[in-house]
Short mmCIF file of C-alpha atoms and ligand atoms in Angstrom, two decimals:
data_model
loop_
_atom_site.label_atom_id
_atom_site.label_comp_id
_atom_site.label_asym_id
_atom_site.label_seq_id
_atom_site.Cartn_x
_atom_site.Cartn_y
_atom_site.Cartn_z
CA UNK A 1 -34.52 -14.03 3.02
CA UNK A 2 -31.98 -16.83 2.59
CA UNK A 3 -28.28 -15.98 2.36
CA UNK A 4 -26.59 -16.07 -1.03
CA UNK A 5 -24.43 -19.14 -1.55
CA UNK A 6 -21.14 -18.31 -3.26
CA UNK A 7 -18.96 -20.65 -5.28
CA UNK A 8 -16.63 -20.98 -8.23
CA UNK A 9 -18.79 -18.89 -10.61
CA UNK A 10 -18.13 -15.84 -8.46
CA UNK A 11 -14.54 -16.77 -7.51
CA UNK A 12 -13.36 -17.51 -11.05
CA UNK A 13 -14.78 -14.30 -12.50
CA UNK A 14 -12.69 -12.01 -10.30
CA UNK A 15 -10.30 -9.71 -12.14
CA UNK A 16 -8.57 -7.38 -9.69
CA UNK A 17 -7.38 -7.68 -6.06
CA UNK A 18 -10.19 -5.23 -5.18
CA UNK A 19 -12.69 -7.75 -6.61
CA UNK A 20 -11.25 -10.37 -4.24
CA UNK A 21 -11.65 -8.05 -1.26
CA UNK A 22 -15.32 -7.47 -2.15
CA UNK A 23 -16.22 -11.11 -2.80
CA UNK A 24 -14.46 -12.60 0.22
CA UNK A 25 -15.96 -9.95 2.50
CA UNK A 26 -19.39 -11.40 1.67
CA UNK A 27 -18.24 -15.03 1.59
CA UNK A 28 -16.12 -15.26 4.75
CA UNK A 29 -18.86 -16.28 7.19
CA UNK A 30 -20.27 -19.11 5.08
CA UNK A 31 -17.11 -20.29 3.25
CA UNK A 32 -16.21 -23.22 5.51
CA UNK A 33 -19.68 -24.74 5.73
CA UNK A 34 -21.44 -23.81 2.49
CA UNK A 35 -18.41 -24.19 0.27
CA UNK A 36 -15.64 -26.29 1.80
CA UNK A 37 -17.72 -28.83 3.70
CA UNK A 38 -20.63 -29.13 1.26
CA UNK A 39 -18.37 -29.51 -1.77
CA UNK A 40 -15.93 -31.93 -0.12
CA UNK A 41 -13.07 -29.47 -0.81
CA UNK A 42 -9.82 -31.38 -0.45
CA UNK A 43 -7.04 -28.96 -1.46
CA UNK A 44 -6.11 -27.75 2.05
CA UNK A 45 -5.74 -31.35 3.30
CA UNK A 46 -3.76 -32.38 0.22
CA UNK A 47 -1.37 -29.41 0.37
CA UNK A 48 -0.82 -29.96 4.09
CA UNK A 49 -0.10 -33.65 3.61
CA UNK A 50 2.40 -32.90 0.80
CA UNK A 51 4.04 -30.35 3.11
CA UNK A 52 4.31 -32.96 5.86
CA UNK A 53 5.76 -35.48 3.42
CA UNK A 54 8.42 -33.21 1.89
CA UNK A 55 9.33 -30.88 4.76
CA UNK A 56 12.30 -30.91 7.10
CA UNK A 57 12.19 -29.50 10.62
CA UNK A 58 14.19 -26.46 9.40
CA UNK A 59 11.30 -25.42 7.09
CA UNK A 60 9.91 -22.93 9.58
CA UNK A 61 8.12 -20.54 9.92
CA UNK A 62 5.52 -21.58 7.34
CA UNK A 63 3.77 -18.85 5.33
CA UNK A 64 0.22 -19.77 4.20
CA UNK A 65 -0.45 -17.62 1.13
CA UNK A 66 -4.11 -16.73 0.58
CA UNK A 67 -4.80 -18.30 3.96
CA UNK A 68 -8.50 -17.44 3.76
CA UNK A 69 -10.47 -18.88 6.67
CA UNK A 70 -7.46 -20.93 7.73
CA UNK A 71 -8.23 -24.40 6.40
CA UNK A 72 -4.58 -25.10 5.48
CA UNK A 73 -3.33 -23.71 8.79
CA UNK A 74 -5.78 -25.90 10.67
CA UNK A 75 -4.52 -29.09 8.95
CA UNK A 76 -0.86 -28.12 9.42
CA UNK A 77 -1.37 -27.24 13.09
CA UNK A 78 -3.20 -30.49 13.84
CA UNK A 79 -0.30 -32.40 12.32
CA UNK A 80 2.22 -30.74 14.63
CA UNK A 81 3.38 -27.59 12.78
CA UNK A 82 3.13 -24.71 15.23
CA UNK A 83 4.79 -21.68 13.65
CA UNK A 84 2.40 -20.69 10.86
CA UNK A 85 1.89 -17.19 9.45
CA UNK A 86 -1.23 -16.54 7.39
CA UNK A 87 -1.36 -13.82 4.74
CA UNK A 88 -4.48 -12.74 2.87
CA UNK A 89 -5.98 -9.67 1.23
CA UNK A 90 -9.37 -10.13 2.93
CA UNK A 91 -9.71 -8.95 6.55
CA UNK A 92 -12.98 -10.86 6.89
CA UNK A 93 -11.41 -14.17 5.80
CA UNK A 94 -8.51 -13.53 8.19
CA UNK A 95 -11.05 -12.88 10.96
CA UNK A 96 -12.38 -16.41 10.47
CA UNK A 97 -8.82 -17.81 10.36
CA UNK A 98 -8.06 -16.15 13.69
CA UNK A 99 -10.93 -18.01 15.36
CA UNK A 100 -9.23 -21.32 14.52
CA UNK A 101 -6.30 -20.40 16.79
CA UNK A 102 -3.64 -22.10 14.69
CA UNK A 103 -1.69 -19.15 13.27
CA UNK A 104 1.06 -17.43 15.21
CA UNK A 105 0.53 -14.33 13.06
CA UNK A 106 -2.04 -13.16 10.52
CA UNK A 107 -1.18 -10.44 8.00
CA UNK A 108 -3.50 -8.49 5.76
CA UNK A 109 -1.63 -7.85 2.51
CA UNK A 110 -1.89 -8.10 -1.26
CA UNK A 111 0.69 -10.64 -2.34
CA UNK A 112 0.76 -9.23 -5.88
CA UNK A 113 2.51 -6.18 -4.39
CA UNK A 114 5.60 -5.93 -2.18
CA UNK A 115 5.10 -8.36 0.72
CA UNK A 116 5.79 -6.75 4.13
CA UNK A 117 8.24 -9.44 5.27
CA UNK A 118 12.04 -9.41 5.43
CA UNK A 119 14.13 -11.09 2.74
CA UNK A 120 15.20 -14.69 3.56
CA UNK A 121 12.94 -14.88 6.62
CA UNK A 122 10.35 -17.58 5.76
CA UNK A 123 11.14 -21.30 5.99
CA UNK A 124 8.34 -22.58 3.78
CA UNK A 125 5.52 -21.28 1.60
CA UNK A 126 2.28 -23.22 1.27
CA UNK A 127 -0.88 -22.29 -0.56
CA UNK A 128 -4.25 -23.77 -1.55
CA UNK A 129 -6.88 -22.26 -3.82
CA UNK A 130 -5.06 -18.99 -4.48
CA UNK A 131 -3.14 -19.62 -7.71
CA UNK A 132 -6.28 -20.00 -9.80
CA UNK A 133 -8.66 -18.23 -12.19
CA UNK A 134 -9.15 -14.58 -11.25
CA UNK A 135 -6.88 -14.71 -8.19
CA UNK A 136 -3.08 -14.59 -8.06
CA UNK A 137 -0.73 -15.16 -11.01
CA UNK A 138 2.90 -16.32 -11.25
CA UNK A 139 4.40 -12.83 -10.90
CA UNK A 140 3.90 -13.19 -7.13
CA UNK A 141 6.65 -15.85 -7.15
CA UNK A 142 9.35 -13.14 -7.25
CA UNK A 143 8.34 -11.69 -3.91
CA UNK A 144 7.72 -15.14 -2.41
CA UNK A 145 11.23 -16.20 -3.40
CA UNK A 146 12.69 -12.99 -1.95
CA UNK A 147 11.16 -13.52 1.51
CA UNK A 148 12.00 -17.27 1.63
CA UNK A 149 15.22 -18.53 3.21
CA UNK A 150 17.71 -20.27 0.90
CA UNK A 151 16.66 -23.93 0.85
CA UNK A 152 13.08 -23.10 1.89
CA UNK A 153 10.26 -25.35 0.72
CA UNK A 154 7.32 -24.37 -1.53
CA UNK A 155 4.13 -26.45 -1.71
CA UNK A 156 1.63 -24.62 -3.91
CA UNK A 157 -1.66 -25.62 -5.47
CA UNK A 158 -1.94 -24.33 -9.03
CA UNK A 159 -5.20 -24.87 -10.91
CA UNK A 160 -4.38 -27.02 -13.95
CA UNK A 161 -6.49 -24.84 -16.27
CA UNK A 162 -4.42 -21.70 -15.55
CA UNK A 163 -1.04 -23.46 -15.53
CA UNK A 164 -0.23 -22.68 -19.16
CA UNK A 165 -2.88 -20.03 -19.87
CA UNK A 166 -1.73 -17.71 -17.06
CA UNK A 167 2.00 -18.35 -17.65
CA UNK A 168 2.91 -20.47 -14.61
CA UNK A 169 4.77 -22.89 -16.86
CA UNK A 170 6.71 -20.01 -18.44
CA UNK A 171 7.48 -18.54 -15.00
CA UNK A 172 8.94 -21.86 -13.80
CA UNK A 173 11.29 -21.76 -16.81
CA UNK A 174 12.28 -18.16 -16.02
CA UNK A 175 13.14 -18.96 -12.38
CA UNK A 176 14.69 -22.38 -13.05
CA UNK A 177 18.14 -21.29 -11.82
CA UNK A 178 16.66 -20.02 -8.54
CA UNK A 179 14.82 -23.22 -7.59
CA UNK A 180 15.39 -26.95 -7.26
CA UNK A 181 13.91 -29.53 -9.63
CA UNK A 182 10.13 -29.40 -9.48
CA UNK A 183 7.79 -32.15 -8.39
CA UNK A 184 4.25 -31.91 -9.80
CA UNK A 185 1.50 -34.04 -8.31
CA UNK A 186 -1.94 -33.87 -9.88
CA UNK A 187 -4.97 -34.20 -7.64
CA UNK A 188 -8.67 -33.38 -7.67
CA UNK A 189 -9.70 -30.29 -5.72
CA UNK A 190 -12.86 -32.02 -4.51
CA UNK A 191 -13.66 -35.49 -3.27
CA UNK A 192 -16.95 -37.24 -4.03
CA UNK A 193 -19.68 -34.70 -4.67
CA UNK A 194 -22.99 -34.65 -6.52
CA UNK A 195 -21.78 -31.70 -8.64
CA UNK A 196 -19.97 -33.23 -11.62
CA UNK A 197 -18.32 -29.92 -12.53
CA UNK A 198 -16.52 -29.79 -9.18
CA UNK A 199 -15.23 -33.31 -9.74
CA UNK A 200 -13.43 -32.07 -12.87
CA UNK A 201 -11.31 -29.41 -11.16
CA UNK A 202 -7.70 -30.57 -11.21
CA UNK A 203 -4.78 -29.10 -9.34
CA UNK A 204 -1.05 -29.39 -9.85
CA UNK A 205 0.62 -29.45 -6.45
CA UNK A 206 3.92 -27.77 -7.31
CA UNK A 207 6.73 -28.65 -4.90
CA UNK A 208 10.25 -27.20 -4.99
CA UNK A 209 12.90 -25.49 -2.88
CA UNK A 210 14.58 -22.12 -3.24
CA UNK A 211 18.21 -22.73 -4.20
CA UNK A 212 21.07 -21.87 -1.83
C1 SAM B 301 -10.33 -19.77 -2.63
S1 SAM B 301 -9.72 -18.85 -1.27
C2 SAM B 301 -8.61 -20.07 -0.58
C3 SAM B 301 -8.50 -19.94 0.90
C4 SAM B 301 -7.80 -21.10 1.59
N1 SAM B 301 -6.41 -21.16 1.24
C5 SAM B 301 -8.49 -22.39 1.25
O1 SAM B 301 -7.91 -23.21 0.53
O2 SAM B 301 -9.63 -22.56 1.72
C6 SAM B 301 -8.58 -17.71 -2.00
C7 SAM B 301 -8.03 -16.71 -1.02
O3 SAM B 301 -7.04 -15.91 -1.70
C8 SAM B 301 -7.14 -14.59 -1.19
N2 SAM B 301 -6.54 -13.66 -2.17
C9 SAM B 301 -7.00 -13.35 -3.41
N3 SAM B 301 -6.19 -12.45 -3.99
C10 SAM B 301 -5.20 -12.17 -3.10
C11 SAM B 301 -4.07 -11.31 -3.11
N4 SAM B 301 -3.81 -10.53 -4.18
N5 SAM B 301 -3.28 -11.25 -2.02
C12 SAM B 301 -3.55 -12.03 -0.93
N6 SAM B 301 -4.61 -12.87 -0.86
C13 SAM B 301 -5.43 -12.95 -1.93
C14 SAM B 301 -8.64 -14.38 -1.00
O4 SAM B 301 -8.92 -13.31 -0.14
C15 SAM B 301 -9.05 -15.75 -0.46
O5 SAM B 301 -9.05 -15.78 0.95
#
């Protein structure tokens, strides 16, 4: 019997963190090849290159939120960033990330709850593919701001379709006194692919710093 191929239909219909745990448990082994490679998934590379463009050498350690199988960590590590912590709710996805050998620490945690990291301890927060349909909403920003050092950099992918619908825009207004001016850069989540629907997925890379 052939293995089930997972994709956006399953990922976008998640509702609770428990749904994420169940889906990514089944998807972890095939995610890199059947999804990321076959669909020319670009978000990890894009987010890493924006990090490299906007970061200073004080933006360390880097926290990769919803690290999954470690595609963002891999790009960051290859481009010279060595202190990277990955956090994810799925132990199976983290197991795959560990094999890549680019994270100094991997943490299993639900980022919609209290994050088990000290206040003002993280130099930068990066994320790809996690602020999207059925995954994590803007309420997680409060905890992410708490654990980030004053001046720390954020480089987050936010799916354009949830930006207004799931209140990311409203959240940015609520926290405007806690963060620097925002830079938004729109990009496509996937490069050339035969699947037209994938070609339509747009991301807002949202780049800002926590205020001093
Ligand atoms: C589409 S994958 C993205 C993985 C990786 N960043 C990438 O771009 O390939 C989304 C990841 O978010 C994680 N996730 C979903 N809800 C979460 C939560 N509440 N807390 C932490 N991680 C979560 C999932 O387990 C999954 O690994």
